[in-house]
């Protein structure tokens, strides 16, 4: 009979340890999910900032080319030509 009690006590201890470990892992999982959400939000902010900086860089390149820099003149001319074509298409659509 004492063997049976020892086995039951052992099982009870193991179950308690498993329950404790389950609660710990559950809390750790919730913490990790929260950290993932924060990191994803931070990543989205950084992507937005990168886009803004790329737009500013492009604008600065164009301004520099217009001020007489030979470095980006060709790109600027192509962009201006593309804008002119877009404006011409808009005017053509408005005249119809």
mmCIF file of N, CA, C and O in Angstrom:
data_model
loop_
_atom_site.group_PDB
_atom_site.id
_atom_site.type_symbol
_atom_site.label_atom_id
_atom_site.label_comp_id
_atom_site.label_asym_id
_atom_site.label_seq_id
_atom_site.Cartn_x
_atom_site.Cartn_y
_atom_site.Cartn_z
ATOM 1 N N UNK A 1 0.819 -1.202 0.000
ATOM 2 C CA UNK A 1 0.000 0.000 0.000
ATOM 3 C C UNK A 1 0.863 1.266 0.000
ATOM 4 O O UNK A 1 0.504 2.256 -0.628
ATOM 5 N N UNK A 2 1.988 1.226 0.728
ATOM 6 C CA UNK A 2 2.845 2.413 0.797
ATOM 7 C C UNK A 2 3.483 2.696 -0.560
ATOM 8 O O UNK A 2 3.766 3.841 -0.891
ATOM 9 N N UNK A 3 3.735 1.642 -1.350
ATOM 10 C CA UNK A 3 4.266 1.840 -2.701
ATOM 11 C C UNK A 3 3.277 2.628 -3.556
ATOM 12 O O UNK A 3 3.665 3.503 -4.332
ATOM 13 N N UNK A 4 2.025 2.296 -3.414
ATOM 14 C CA UNK A 4 0.974 2.979 -4.172
ATOM 15 C C UNK A 4 0.906 4.454 -3.769
ATOM 16 O O UNK A 4 0.777 5.343 -4.613
ATOM 17 N N UNK A 5 1.022 4.727 -2.491
ATOM 18 C CA UNK A 5 0.979 6.109 -1.998
ATOM 19 C C UNK A 5 2.194 6.882 -2.521
ATOM 20 O O UNK A 5 2.079 8.039 -2.927
ATOM 21 N N UNK A 6 3.345 6.230 -2.527
ATOM 22 C CA UNK A 6 4.552 6.885 -3.045
ATOM 23 C C UNK A 6 4.399 7.195 -4.537
ATOM 24 O O UNK A 6 4.802 8.258 -5.004
ATOM 25 N N UNK A 7 3.835 6.257 -5.277
ATOM 26 C CA UNK A 7 3.619 6.471 -6.703
ATOM 27 C C UNK A 7 2.661 7.632 -6.930
ATOM 28 O O UNK A 7 2.885 8.500 -7.776
ATOM 29 N N UNK A 8 1.577 7.671 -6.139
ATOM 30 C CA UNK A 8 0.593 8.750 -6.259
ATOM 31 C C UNK A 8 1.233 10.084 -5.898
ATOM 32 O O UNK A 8 1.032 11.096 -6.583
ATOM 33 N N UNK A 9 2.030 10.103 -4.812
ATOM 34 C CA UNK A 9 2.721 11.341 -4.415
ATOM 35 C C UNK A 9 3.690 11.804 -5.512
ATOM 36 O O UNK A 9 3.781 12.990 -5.817
ATOM 37 N N UNK A 10 4.397 10.826 -6.071
ATOM 38 C CA UNK A 10 5.333 11.145 -7.144
ATOM 39 C C UNK A 10 4.594 11.730 -8.343
ATOM 40 O O UNK A 10 5.025 12.731 -8.931
ATOM 41 N N UNK A 11 3.471 11.108 -8.709
ATOM 42 C CA UNK A 11 2.662 11.618 -9.823
ATOM 43 C C UNK A 11 2.119 13.007 -9.519
ATOM 44 O O UNK A 11 2.121 13.886 -10.387
ATOM 45 N N UNK A 12 1.678 13.194 -8.287
ATOM 46 C CA UNK A 12 1.148 14.502 -7.898
ATOM 47 C C UNK A 12 2.239 15.570 -7.990
ATOM 48 O O UNK A 12 2.003 16.676 -8.498
ATOM 49 N N UNK A 13 3.447 15.235 -7.545
ATOM 50 C CA UNK A 13 4.563 16.186 -7.633
ATOM 51 C C UNK A 13 4.886 16.506 -9.091
ATOM 52 O O UNK A 13 5.116 17.666 -9.458
ATOM 53 N N UNK A 14 4.905 15.466 -9.911
ATOM 54 C CA UNK A 14 5.203 15.690 -11.329
ATOM 55 C C UNK A 14 4.123 16.528 -11.994
ATOM 56 O O UNK A 14 4.422 17.415 -12.807
ATOM 57 N N UNK A 15 2.866 16.268 -11.664
ATOM 58 C CA UNK A 15 1.763 17.056 -12.227
ATOM 59 C C UNK A 15 1.873 18.508 -11.778
ATOM 60 O O UNK A 15 1.698 19.433 -12.582
ATOM 61 N N UNK A 16 2.189 18.729 -10.501
ATOM 62 C CA UNK A 16 2.350 20.102 -10.001
ATOM 63 C C UNK A 16 3.503 20.813 -10.715
ATOM 64 O O UNK A 16 3.386 21.990 -11.074
ATOM 65 N N UNK A 17 4.602 20.097 -10.920
ATOM 66 C CA UNK A 17 5.733 20.694 -11.637
ATOM 67 C C UNK A 17 5.342 21.032 -13.071
ATOM 68 O O UNK A 17 5.687 22.089 -13.599
ATOM 69 N N UNK A 18 4.611 20.111 -13.718
ATOM 70 C CA UNK A 18 4.158 20.362 -15.087
ATOM 71 C C UNK A 18 3.211 21.552 -15.151
ATOM 72 O O UNK A 18 3.303 22.385 -16.066
ATOM 73 N N UNK A 19 2.288 21.656 -14.203
ATOM 74 C CA UNK A 19 1.361 22.793 -14.171
ATOM 75 C C UNK A 19 2.116 24.102 -13.966
ATOM 76 O O UNK A 19 1.820 25.114 -14.612
ATOM 77 N N UNK A 20 3.097 24.055 -13.055
ATOM 78 C CA UNK A 20 3.904 25.265 -12.821
ATOM 79 C C UNK A 20 4.669 25.641 -14.087
ATOM 80 O O UNK A 20 4.706 26.815 -14.480
ATOM 81 N N UNK A 21 5.266 24.645 -14.725
ATOM 82 C CA UNK A 21 6.015 24.906 -15.955
ATOM 83 C C UNK A 21 5.073 25.400 -17.055
ATOM 84 O O UNK A 21 5.422 26.290 -17.830
ATOM 85 N N UNK A 22 3.859 24.843 -17.123
ATOM 86 C CA UNK A 22 2.869 25.277 -18.110
ATOM 87 C C UNK A 22 2.527 26.745 -17.899
ATOM 88 O O UNK A 22 2.489 27.531 -18.859
ATOM 89 N N UNK A 23 2.280 27.148 -16.666
ATOM 90 C CA UNK A 23 1.948 28.547 -16.377
ATOM 91 C C UNK A 23 3.126 29.462 -16.725
ATOM 92 O O UNK A 23 2.940 30.546 -17.277
ATOM 93 N N UNK A 24 4.327 29.008 -16.410
ATOM 94 C CA UNK A 24 5.518 29.798 -16.730
ATOM 95 C C UNK A 24 5.647 29.959 -18.242
ATOM 96 O O UNK A 24 5.900 31.062 -18.752
ATOM 97 N N UNK A 25 5.487 28.874 -18.979
ATOM 98 C CA UNK A 25 5.595 28.921 -20.443
ATOM 99 C C UNK A 25 4.477 29.764 -21.047
ATOM 100 O O UNK A 25 4.687 30.481 -22.022
ATOM 101 N N UNK A 26 3.291 29.682 -20.461
ATOM 102 C CA UNK A 26 2.160 30.481 -20.930
ATOM 103 C C UNK A 26 2.476 31.975 -20.777
ATOM 104 O O UNK A 26 2.237 32.766 -21.699
ATOM 105 N N UNK A 27 3.039 32.346 -19.633
ATOM 106 C CA UNK A 27 3.396 33.741 -19.394
ATOM 107 C C UNK A 27 4.526 34.164 -20.332
ATOM 108 O O UNK A 27 4.507 35.257 -20.902
ATOM 109 N N UNK A 28 5.491 33.283 -20.509
ATOM 110 C CA UNK A 28 6.611 33.582 -21.403
ATOM 111 C C UNK A 28 6.115 33.759 -22.844
ATOM 112 O O UNK A 28 6.563 34.651 -23.559
ATOM 113 N N UNK A 29 5.167 32.930 -23.254
ATOM 114 C CA UNK A 29 4.582 33.033 -24.596
ATOM 115 C C UNK A 29 3.870 34.375 -24.772
ATOM 116 O O UNK A 29 4.013 35.037 -25.801
ATOM 117 N N UNK A 30 3.110 34.786 -23.755
ATOM 118 C CA UNK A 30 2.409 36.074 -23.822
ATOM 119 C C UNK A 30 3.418 37.218 -23.916
ATOM 120 O O UNK A 30 3.232 38.163 -24.693
ATOM 121 N N UNK A 31 4.506 37.120 -23.128
ATOM 122 C CA UNK A 31 5.545 38.158 -23.174
ATOM 123 C C UNK A 31 6.187 38.222 -24.560
ATOM 124 O O UNK A 31 6.437 39.309 -25.093
ATOM 125 N N UNK A 32 6.457 37.059 -25.138
ATOM 126 C CA UNK A 32 7.073 37.027 -26.467
ATOM 127 C C UNK A 32 6.132 37.577 -27.535
ATOM 128 O O UNK A 32 6.570 38.283 -28.448
ATOM 129 N N UNK A 33 4.838 37.271 -27.426
ATOM 130 C CA UNK A 33 3.873 37.818 -28.384
ATOM 131 C C UNK A 33 3.827 39.335 -28.289
ATOM 132 O O UNK A 33 3.760 40.036 -29.301
ATOM 133 N N UNK A 34 3.893 39.847 -27.071
ATOM 134 C CA UNK A 34 3.891 41.296 -26.861
ATOM 135 C C UNK A 34 5.161 41.917 -27.454
ATOM 136 O O UNK A 34 5.113 42.960 -28.110
ATOM 137 N N UNK A 35 6.284 41.230 -27.255
ATOM 138 C CA UNK A 35 7.550 41.731 -27.798
ATOM 139 C C UNK A 35 7.520 41.718 -29.334
ATOM 140 O O UNK A 35 7.973 42.665 -29.970
ATOM 141 N N UNK A 36 6.948 40.685 -29.911
ATOM 142 C CA UNK A 36 6.825 40.601 -31.376
ATOM 143 C C UNK A 36 5.976 41.757 -31.891
ATOM 144 O O UNK A 36 6.315 42.400 -32.881
ATOM 145 N N UNK A 37 4.872 42.038 -31.205
ATOM 146 C CA UNK A 37 3.996 43.139 -31.631
ATOM 147 C C UNK A 37 4.753 44.468 -31.575
ATOM 148 O O UNK A 37 4.649 45.286 -32.500
ATOM 149 N N UNK A 38 5.526 44.678 -30.503
ATOM 150 C CA UNK A 38 6.303 45.920 -30.391
ATOM 151 C C UNK A 38 7.346 46.013 -31.498
ATOM 152 O O UNK A 38 7.531 47.067 -32.109
ATOM 153 N N UNK A 39 8.024 44.903 -31.770
ATOM 154 C CA UNK A 39 9.058 44.904 -32.802
ATOM 155 C C UNK A 39 8.459 45.124 -34.191
ATOM 156 O O UNK A 39 9.050 45.826 -35.023
ATOM 157 N N UNK A 40 7.290 44.536 -34.453
ATOM 158 C CA UNK A 40 6.636 44.742 -35.749
ATOM 159 C C UNK A 40 6.236 46.199 -35.912
ATOM 160 O O UNK A 40 6.399 46.782 -36.979
ATOM 161 N N UNK A 41 5.723 46.785 -34.846
ATOM 162 C CA UNK A 41 5.338 48.201 -34.888
ATOM 163 C C UNK A 41 6.572 49.066 -35.137
ATOM 164 O O UNK A 41 6.550 49.990 -35.960
ATOM 165 N N UNK A 42 7.646 48.758 -34.430
ATOM 166 C CA UNK A 42 8.895 49.499 -34.598
ATOM 167 C C UNK A 42 9.418 49.339 -36.016
ATOM 168 O O UNK A 42 9.901 50.294 -36.633
ATOM 169 N N UNK A 43 9.320 48.140 -36.551
ATOM 170 C CA UNK A 43 9.775 47.873 -37.917
ATOM 171 C C UNK A 43 8.977 48.696 -38.923
ATOM 172 O O UNK A 43 9.546 49.269 -39.856
ATOM 173 N N UNK A 44 7.659 48.764 -38.739
ATOM 174 C CA UNK A 44 6.818 49.557 -39.637
ATOM 175 C C UNK A 44 7.201 51.034 -39.575
ATOM 176 O O UNK A 44 7.263 51.714 -40.605
ATOM 177 N N UNK A 45 7.477 51.521 -38.365
ATOM 178 C CA UNK A 45 7.897 52.918 -38.224
ATOM 179 C C UNK A 45 9.217 53.161 -38.949
ATOM 180 O O UNK A 45 9.386 54.188 -39.635
ATOM 181 N N UNK A 46 10.141 52.226 -38.811
ATOM 182 C CA UNK A 46 11.432 52.385 -39.471
ATOM 183 C C UNK A 46 11.290 52.323 -40.990
ATOM 184 O O UNK A 46 11.970 53.051 -41.715
ATOM 185 N N UNK A 47 10.392 51.481 -41.489
ATOM 186 C CA UNK A 47 10.156 51.408 -42.930
ATOM 187 C C UNK A 47 9.582 52.728 -43.426
ATOM 188 O O UNK A 47 9.993 53.246 -44.467
ATOM 189 N N UNK A 48 8.637 53.301 -42.671
ATOM 190 C CA UNK A 48 8.079 54.608 -43.043
ATOM 191 C C UNK A 48 9.163 55.682 -43.052
ATOM 192 O O UNK A 48 9.218 56.513 -43.966
ATOM 193 N N UNK A 49 10.013 55.663 -42.032
ATOM 194 C CA UNK A 49 11.093 56.646 -41.971
ATOM 195 C C UNK A 49 12.043 56.479 -43.146
ATOM 196 O O UNK A 49 12.492 57.469 -43.740
ATOM 197 N N UNK A 50 12.335 55.234 -43.494
ATOM 198 C CA UNK A 50 13.222 54.975 -44.631
ATOM 199 C C UNK A 50 12.620 55.530 -45.913
ATOM 200 O O UNK A 50 13.316 56.176 -46.705
ATOM 201 N N UNK A 51 11.312 55.311 -46.110
ATOM 202 C CA UNK A 51 10.651 55.857 -47.303
ATOM 203 C C UNK A 51 10.750 57.383 -47.337
ATOM 204 O O UNK A 51 11.014 57.981 -48.385
ATOM 205 N N UNK A 52 10.516 57.999 -46.183
ATOM 206 C CA UNK A 52 10.584 59.459 -46.122
ATOM 207 C C UNK A 52 11.993 59.948 -46.465
ATOM 208 O O UNK A 52 12.164 60.917 -47.212
ATOM 209 N N UNK A 53 13.005 59.276 -45.919
ATOM 210 C CA UNK A 53 14.379 59.672 -46.203
ATOM 211 C C UNK A 53 14.722 59.455 -47.671
ATOM 212 O O UNK A 53 15.451 60.265 -48.276
ATOM 213 N N UNK A 54 14.214 58.366 -48.259
ATOM 214 C CA UNK A 54 14.469 58.126 -49.677
ATOM 215 C C UNK A 54 13.827 59.213 -50.532
ATOM 216 O O UNK A 54 14.425 59.684 -51.504
ATOM 217 N N UNK A 55 12.607 59.641 -50.155
ATOM 218 C CA UNK A 55 11.937 60.718 -50.894
ATOM 219 C C UNK A 55 12.718 62.026 -50.762
ATOM 220 O O UNK A 55 12.897 62.757 -51.741
ATOM 221 N N UNK A 56 13.191 62.304 -49.545
ATOM 222 C CA UNK A 56 13.968 63.525 -49.338
ATOM 223 C C UNK A 56 15.274 63.472 -50.126
ATOM 224 O O UNK A 56 15.689 64.468 -50.721
ATOM 225 N N UNK A 57 15.902 62.304 -50.137
ATOM 226 C CA UNK A 57 17.150 62.151 -50.887
ATOM 227 C C UNK A 57 16.918 62.374 -52.367
ATOM 228 O O UNK A 57 17.695 63.063 -53.035
ATOM 229 N N UNK A 58 15.833 61.803 -52.876
ATOM 230 C CA UNK A 58 15.512 61.983 -54.298
ATOM 231 C C UNK A 58 15.255 63.451 -54.608
ATOM 232 O O UNK A 58 15.730 63.975 -55.614
ATOM 233 N N UNK A 59 14.512 64.122 -53.742
ATOM 234 C CA UNK A 59 14.235 65.549 -53.947
ATOM 235 C C UNK A 59 15.531 66.362 -53.911
ATOM 236 O O UNK A 59 15.726 67.274 -54.726
ATOM 237 N N UNK A 60 16.416 66.016 -52.988
ATOM 238 C CA UNK A 60 17.687 66.730 -52.908
ATOM 239 C C UNK A 60 18.554 66.475 -54.140
ATOM 240 O O UNK A 60 19.236 67.392 -54.632
ATOM 241 N N UNK A 61 18.532 65.242 -54.640
ATOM 242 C CA UNK A 61 19.283 64.941 -55.865
ATOM 243 C C UNK A 61 18.770 65.787 -57.020
ATOM 244 O O UNK A 61 19.552 66.358 -57.782
ATOM 245 N N UNK A 62 17.444 65.861 -57.143
ATOM 246 C CA UNK A 62 16.851 66.648 -58.227
ATOM 247 C C UNK A 62 17.174 68.126 -58.072
ATOM 248 O O UNK A 62 17.499 68.804 -59.051
ATOM 249 N N UNK A 63 17.093 68.628 -56.860
ATOM 250 C CA UNK A 63 17.405 70.038 -56.624
ATOM 251 C C UNK A 63 18.868 70.311 -56.939
ATOM 252 O O UNK A 63 19.209 71.333 -57.551
ATOM 253 N N UNK A 64 19.725 69.393 -56.554
ATOM 254 C CA UNK A 64 21.154 69.552 -56.825
ATOM 255 C C UNK A 64 21.420 69.549 -58.323
ATOM 256 O O UNK A 64 22.237 70.329 -58.816
ATOM 257 N N UNK A 65 20.733 68.682 -59.033
ATOM 258 C CA UNK A 65 20.916 68.625 -60.486
ATOM 259 C C UNK A 65 20.435 69.915 -61.138
ATOM 260 O O UNK A 65 21.035 70.410 -62.092
ATOM 261 N N UNK A 66 19.341 70.462 -60.635
ATOM 262 C CA UNK A 66 18.801 71.695 -61.205
ATOM 263 C C UNK A 66 19.707 72.886 -60.915
ATOM 264 O O UNK A 66 19.698 73.872 -61.643
ATOM 265 N N UNK A 67 20.468 72.782 -59.853
ATOM 266 C CA UNK A 67 21.370 73.882 -59.512
ATOM 267 C C UNK A 67 22.662 73.850 -60.318
ATOM 268 O O UNK A 67 23.530 74.682 -60.128
ATOM 269 N N UNK A 68 22.791 72.867 -61.193
ATOM 270 C CA UNK A 68 23.947 72.869 -62.065
ATOM 271 C C UNK A 68 24.889 71.703 -61.849
ATOM 272 O O UNK A 68 25.918 71.638 -62.492
ATOM 273 N N UNK A 69 24.547 70.782 -60.966
ATOM 274 C CA UNK A 69 25.415 69.631 -60.761
ATOM 275 C C UNK A 69 25.271 68.676 -61.937
ATOM 276 O O UNK A 69 24.177 68.336 -62.361
ATOM 277 N N UNK A 70 26.381 68.262 -62.497
ATOM 278 C CA UNK A 70 26.356 67.336 -63.634
ATOM 279 C C UNK A 70 26.086 65.906 -63.196
ATOM 280 O O UNK A 70 25.767 65.053 -64.012
ATOM 281 N N UNK A 71 26.218 65.650 -61.930
ATOM 282 C CA UNK A 71 26.132 64.281 -61.413
ATOM 283 C C UNK A 71 24.780 63.627 -61.677
ATOM 284 O O UNK A 71 24.709 62.471 -62.070
ATOM 285 N N UNK A 72 23.687 64.356 -61.463
ATOM 286 C CA UNK A 72 22.351 63.755 -61.581
ATOM 287 C C UNK A 72 21.507 64.444 -62.653
ATOM 288 O O UNK A 72 20.286 64.336 -62.652
ATOM 289 N N UNK A 73 22.132 65.157 -63.539
ATOM 290 C CA UNK A 73 21.409 65.929 -64.541
ATOM 291 C C UNK A 73 20.560 65.041 -65.438
ATOM 292 O O UNK A 73 19.402 65.357 -65.723
ATOM 293 N N UNK A 74 21.108 63.934 -65.876
ATOM 294 C CA UNK A 74 20.393 63.043 -66.796
ATOM 295 C C UNK A 74 19.125 62.503 -66.139
ATOM 296 O O UNK A 74 18.053 62.511 -66.752
ATOM 297 N N UNK A 75 19.239 62.062 -64.878
ATOM 298 C CA UNK A 75 18.067 61.543 -64.168
ATOM 299 C C UNK A 75 16.992 62.613 -64.044
ATOM 300 O O UNK A 75 15.807 62.348 -64.229
ATOM 301 N N UNK A 76 17.415 63.829 -63.734
ATOM 302 C CA UNK A 76 16.461 64.920 -63.572
ATOM 303 C C UNK A 76 15.773 65.245 -64.888
ATOM 304 O O UNK A 76 14.554 65.439 -64.928
ATOM 305 N N UNK A 77 16.542 65.276 -65.968
ATOM 306 C CA UNK A 77 15.940 65.551 -67.270
ATOM 307 C C UNK A 77 14.906 64.483 -67.625
ATOM 308 O O UNK A 77 13.815 64.797 -68.121
ATOM 309 N N UNK A 78 15.244 63.231 -67.359
ATOM 310 C CA UNK A 78 14.298 62.143 -67.644
ATOM 311 C C UNK A 78 13.029 62.290 -66.804
ATOM 312 O O UNK A 78 11.917 62.084 -67.293
ATOM 313 N N UNK A 79 13.214 62.658 -65.544
ATOM 314 C CA UNK A 79 12.052 62.827 -64.671
ATOM 315 C C UNK A 79 11.187 63.994 -65.138
ATOM 316 O O UNK A 79 9.957 63.902 -65.170
ATOM 317 N N UNK A 80 11.824 65.093 -65.520
ATOM 318 C CA UNK A 80 11.072 66.254 -66.010
ATOM 319 C C UNK A 80 10.321 65.894 -67.286
ATOM 320 O O UNK A 80 9.148 66.247 -67.455
ATOM 321 N N UNK A 81 10.976 65.164 -68.181
ATOM 322 C CA UNK A 81 10.311 64.739 -69.416
ATOM 323 C C UNK A 81 9.110 63.841 -69.116
ATOM 324 O O UNK A 81 8.060 63.961 -69.747
ATOM 325 N N UNK A 82 9.258 62.954 -68.146
ATOM 326 C CA UNK A 82 8.149 62.072 -67.766
ATOM 327 C C UNK A 82 6.995 62.894 -67.194
ATOM 328 O O UNK A 82 5.819 62.650 -67.510
ATOM 329 N N UNK A 83 7.312 63.900 -66.392
ATOM 330 C CA UNK A 83 6.273 64.765 -65.834
ATOM 331 C C UNK A 83 5.571 65.553 -66.940
ATOM 332 O O UNK A 83 4.343 65.716 -66.917
ATOM 333 N N UNK A 84 6.330 66.029 -67.898
ATOM 334 C CA UNK A 84 5.741 66.775 -69.015
ATOM 335 C C UNK A 84 4.798 65.876 -69.802
ATOM 336 O O UNK A 84 3.687 66.279 -70.189
ATOM 337 N N UNK A 85 5.216 64.629 -70.051
ATOM 338 C CA UNK A 85 4.336 63.692 -70.765
ATOM 339 C C UNK A 85 3.049 63.446 -69.985
ATOM 340 O O UNK A 85 1.963 63.394 -70.555
ATOM 341 N N UNK A 86 3.172 63.307 -68.662
ATOM 342 C CA UNK A 86 1.976 63.112 -67.832
ATOM 343 C C UNK A 86 1.048 64.314 -67.930
ATOM 344 O O UNK A 86 -0.167 64.171 -68.054
ATOM 345 N N UNK A 87 1.617 65.515 -67.873
ATOM 346 C CA UNK A 87 0.814 66.742 -67.975
ATOM 347 C C UNK A 87 0.137 66.811 -69.341
ATOM 348 O O UNK A 87 -1.055 67.148 -69.439
ATOM 349 N N UNK A 88 0.875 66.475 -70.400
ATOM 350 C CA UNK A 88 0.294 66.468 -71.749
ATOM 351 C C UNK A 88 -0.876 65.489 -71.842
ATOM 352 O O UNK A 88 -1.903 65.790 -72.457
ATOM 353 N N UNK A 89 -0.717 64.318 -71.234
ATOM 354 C CA UNK A 89 -1.809 63.334 -71.253
ATOM 355 C C UNK A 89 -3.028 63.875 -70.495
ATOM 356 O O UNK A 89 -4.167 63.704 -70.939
ATOM 357 N N UNK A 90 -2.789 64.533 -69.378
ATOM 358 C CA UNK A 90 -3.902 65.113 -68.605
ATOM 359 C C UNK A 90 -4.615 66.186 -69.415
ATOM 360 O O UNK A 90 -5.847 66.259 -69.431
ATOM 361 N N UNK A 91 -3.851 67.036 -70.077
ATOM 362 C CA UNK A 91 -4.437 68.090 -70.900
ATOM 363 C C UNK A 91 -5.248 67.474 -72.040
ATOM 364 O O UNK A 91 -6.351 67.927 -72.337
ATOM 365 N N UNK A 92 -4.715 66.415 -72.655
ATOM 366 C CA UNK A 92 -5.408 65.754 -73.740
ATOM 367 C C UNK A 92 -6.731 65.154 -73.243
ATOM 368 O O UNK A 92 -7.766 65.238 -73.924
ATOM 369 N N UNK A 93 -6.721 64.594 -72.071
ATOM 370 C CA UNK A 93 -7.944 64.020 -71.521
ATOM 371 C C UNK A 93 -8.963 65.099 -71.174
ATOM 372 O O UNK A 93 -10.169 64.902 -71.321
ATOM 373 N N UNK A 94 -8.470 66.232 -70.687
ATOM 374 C CA UNK A 94 -9.374 67.329 -70.344
ATOM 375 C C UNK A 94 -9.998 67.933 -71.600
ATOM 376 O O UNK A 94 -11.127 68.413 -71.580
ATOM 377 N N UNK A 95 -9.249 67.949 -72.726
ATOM 378 C CA UNK A 95 -9.792 68.536 -73.943
ATOM 379 C C UNK A 95 -10.819 67.652 -74.617
ATOM 380 O O UNK A 95 -11.554 68.116 -75.448
ATOM 381 N N UNK A 96 -10.850 66.390 -74.284
ATOM 382 C CA UNK A 96 -11.818 65.486 -74.936
ATOM 383 C C UNK A 96 -13.221 65.683 -74.461
ATOM 384 O O UNK A 96 -13.679 66.132 -73.563
#
